[in-house]
PDB file of C-alpha atoms in Angstrom:
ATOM      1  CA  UNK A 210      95.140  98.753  79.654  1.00 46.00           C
ATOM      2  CA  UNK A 211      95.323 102.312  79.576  1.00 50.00           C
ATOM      3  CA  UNK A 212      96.801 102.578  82.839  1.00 61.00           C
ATOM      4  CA  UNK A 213      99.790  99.682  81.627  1.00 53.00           C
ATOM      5  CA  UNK A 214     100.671 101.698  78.949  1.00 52.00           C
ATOM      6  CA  UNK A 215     100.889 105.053  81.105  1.00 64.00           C
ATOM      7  CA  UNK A 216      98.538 106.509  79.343  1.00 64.00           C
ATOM      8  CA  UNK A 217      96.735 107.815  82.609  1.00 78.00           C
ATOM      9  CA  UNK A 218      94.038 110.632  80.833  1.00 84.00           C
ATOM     10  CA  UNK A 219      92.210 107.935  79.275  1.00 87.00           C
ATOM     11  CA  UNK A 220      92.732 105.757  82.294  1.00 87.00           C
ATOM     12  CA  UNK A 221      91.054 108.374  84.503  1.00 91.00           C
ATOM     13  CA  UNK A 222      88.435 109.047  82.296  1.00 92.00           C
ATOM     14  CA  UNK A 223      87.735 105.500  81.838  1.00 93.00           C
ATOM     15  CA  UNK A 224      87.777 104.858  85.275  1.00 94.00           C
ATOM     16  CA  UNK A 225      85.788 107.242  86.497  1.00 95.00           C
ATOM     17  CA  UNK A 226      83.085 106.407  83.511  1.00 96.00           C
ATOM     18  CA  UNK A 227      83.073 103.101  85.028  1.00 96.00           C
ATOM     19  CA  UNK A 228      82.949 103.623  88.838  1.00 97.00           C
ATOM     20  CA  UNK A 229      79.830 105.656  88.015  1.00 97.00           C
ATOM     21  CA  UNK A 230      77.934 102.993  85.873  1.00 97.00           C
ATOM     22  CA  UNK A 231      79.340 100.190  88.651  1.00 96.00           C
ATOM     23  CA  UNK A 232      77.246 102.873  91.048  1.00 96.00           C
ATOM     24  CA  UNK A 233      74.364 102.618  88.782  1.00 96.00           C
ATOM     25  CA  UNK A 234      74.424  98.861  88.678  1.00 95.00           C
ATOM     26  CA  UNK A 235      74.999  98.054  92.666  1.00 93.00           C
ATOM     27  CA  UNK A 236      77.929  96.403  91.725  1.00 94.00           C
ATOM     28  CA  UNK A 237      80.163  97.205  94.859  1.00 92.00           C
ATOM     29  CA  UNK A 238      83.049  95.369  93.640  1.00 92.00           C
ATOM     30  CA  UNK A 239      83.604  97.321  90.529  1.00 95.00           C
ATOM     31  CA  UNK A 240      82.603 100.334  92.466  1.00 96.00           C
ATOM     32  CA  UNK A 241      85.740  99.480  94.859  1.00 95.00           C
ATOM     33  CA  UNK A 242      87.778  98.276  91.800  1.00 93.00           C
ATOM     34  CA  UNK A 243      87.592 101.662  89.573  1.00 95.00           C
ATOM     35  CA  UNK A 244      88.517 103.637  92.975  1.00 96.00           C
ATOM     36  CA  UNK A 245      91.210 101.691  93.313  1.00 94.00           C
ATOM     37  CA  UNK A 246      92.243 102.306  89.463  1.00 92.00           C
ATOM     38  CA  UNK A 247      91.686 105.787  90.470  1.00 95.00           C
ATOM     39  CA  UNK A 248      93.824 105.547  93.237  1.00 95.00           C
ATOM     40  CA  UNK A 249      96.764 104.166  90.984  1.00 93.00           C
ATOM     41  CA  UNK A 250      96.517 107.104  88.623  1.00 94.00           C
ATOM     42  CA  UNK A 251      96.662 109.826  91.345  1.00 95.00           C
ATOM     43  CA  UNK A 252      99.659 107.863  92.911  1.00 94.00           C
ATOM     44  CA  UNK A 253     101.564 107.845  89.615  1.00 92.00           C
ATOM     45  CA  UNK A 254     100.817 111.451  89.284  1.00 92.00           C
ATOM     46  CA  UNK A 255     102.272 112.188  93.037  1.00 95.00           C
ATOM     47  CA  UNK A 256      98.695 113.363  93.935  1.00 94.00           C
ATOM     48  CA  UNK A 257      99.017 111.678  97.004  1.00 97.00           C
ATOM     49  CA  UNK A 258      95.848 113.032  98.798  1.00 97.00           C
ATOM     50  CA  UNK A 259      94.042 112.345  95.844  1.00 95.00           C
ATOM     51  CA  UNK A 260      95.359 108.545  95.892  1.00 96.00           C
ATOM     52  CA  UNK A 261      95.101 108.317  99.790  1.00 97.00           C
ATOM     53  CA  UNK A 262      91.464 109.308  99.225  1.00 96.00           C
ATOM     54  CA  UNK A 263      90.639 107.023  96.190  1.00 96.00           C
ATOM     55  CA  UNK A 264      92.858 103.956  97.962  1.00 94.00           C
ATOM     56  CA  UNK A 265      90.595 104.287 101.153  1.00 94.00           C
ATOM     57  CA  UNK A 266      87.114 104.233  99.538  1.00 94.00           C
ATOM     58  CA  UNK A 267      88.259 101.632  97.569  1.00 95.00           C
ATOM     59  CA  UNK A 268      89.024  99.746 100.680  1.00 93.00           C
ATOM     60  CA  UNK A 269      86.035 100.958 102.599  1.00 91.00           C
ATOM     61  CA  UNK A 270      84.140  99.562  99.641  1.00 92.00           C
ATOM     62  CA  UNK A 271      85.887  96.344  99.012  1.00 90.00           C
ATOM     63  CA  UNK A 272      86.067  95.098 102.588  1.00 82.00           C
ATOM     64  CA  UNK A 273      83.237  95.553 104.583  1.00 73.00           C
ATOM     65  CA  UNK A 274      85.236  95.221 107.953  1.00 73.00           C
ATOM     66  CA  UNK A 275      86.651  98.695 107.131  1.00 65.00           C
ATOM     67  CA  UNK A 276      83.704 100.131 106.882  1.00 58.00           C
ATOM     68  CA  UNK A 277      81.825  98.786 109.811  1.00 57.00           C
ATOM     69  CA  UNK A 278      85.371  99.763 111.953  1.00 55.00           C
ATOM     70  CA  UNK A 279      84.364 103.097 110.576  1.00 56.00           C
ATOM     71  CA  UNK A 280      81.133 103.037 111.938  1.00 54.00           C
ATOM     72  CA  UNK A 281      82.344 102.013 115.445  1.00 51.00           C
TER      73      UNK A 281
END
């Protein structure tokens, strides 16, 4: 919500609160969700290494194809 009302502090913050308890839990696919988030908030900043970064561990984390081409 924070992010849809450009509000992107508290979406970051939020975010990154979340991607770390995700970790915590083992939950992958809110792991790969909140980097993606992250990703979005970089990219409307123009911090486009920051949102290249965030966008590819999301996908690395959401699809494990990526991540085993990674491996290869």
């Amino acid at each position: 919500l924070h992010f849809d009302l450009d509000e992107r502090d508290d979406a970051e913050a939020l975010a990154e609160e979340a991607r770390a308890r995700f970790a915590d839990d083992g939950d992958a696919r809110g792991v790969g969700q909140a980097e993606n988030l992250l990703g979005q908030v970089a990219y409307k900043r123009r911090r486009w290494d920051d949102a290249r970064t965030w966008f590819a561990r999301a996908l690395r984390t959401l699809d494990p194809r990526e991540a085993a081409l990674e491996r290869a």
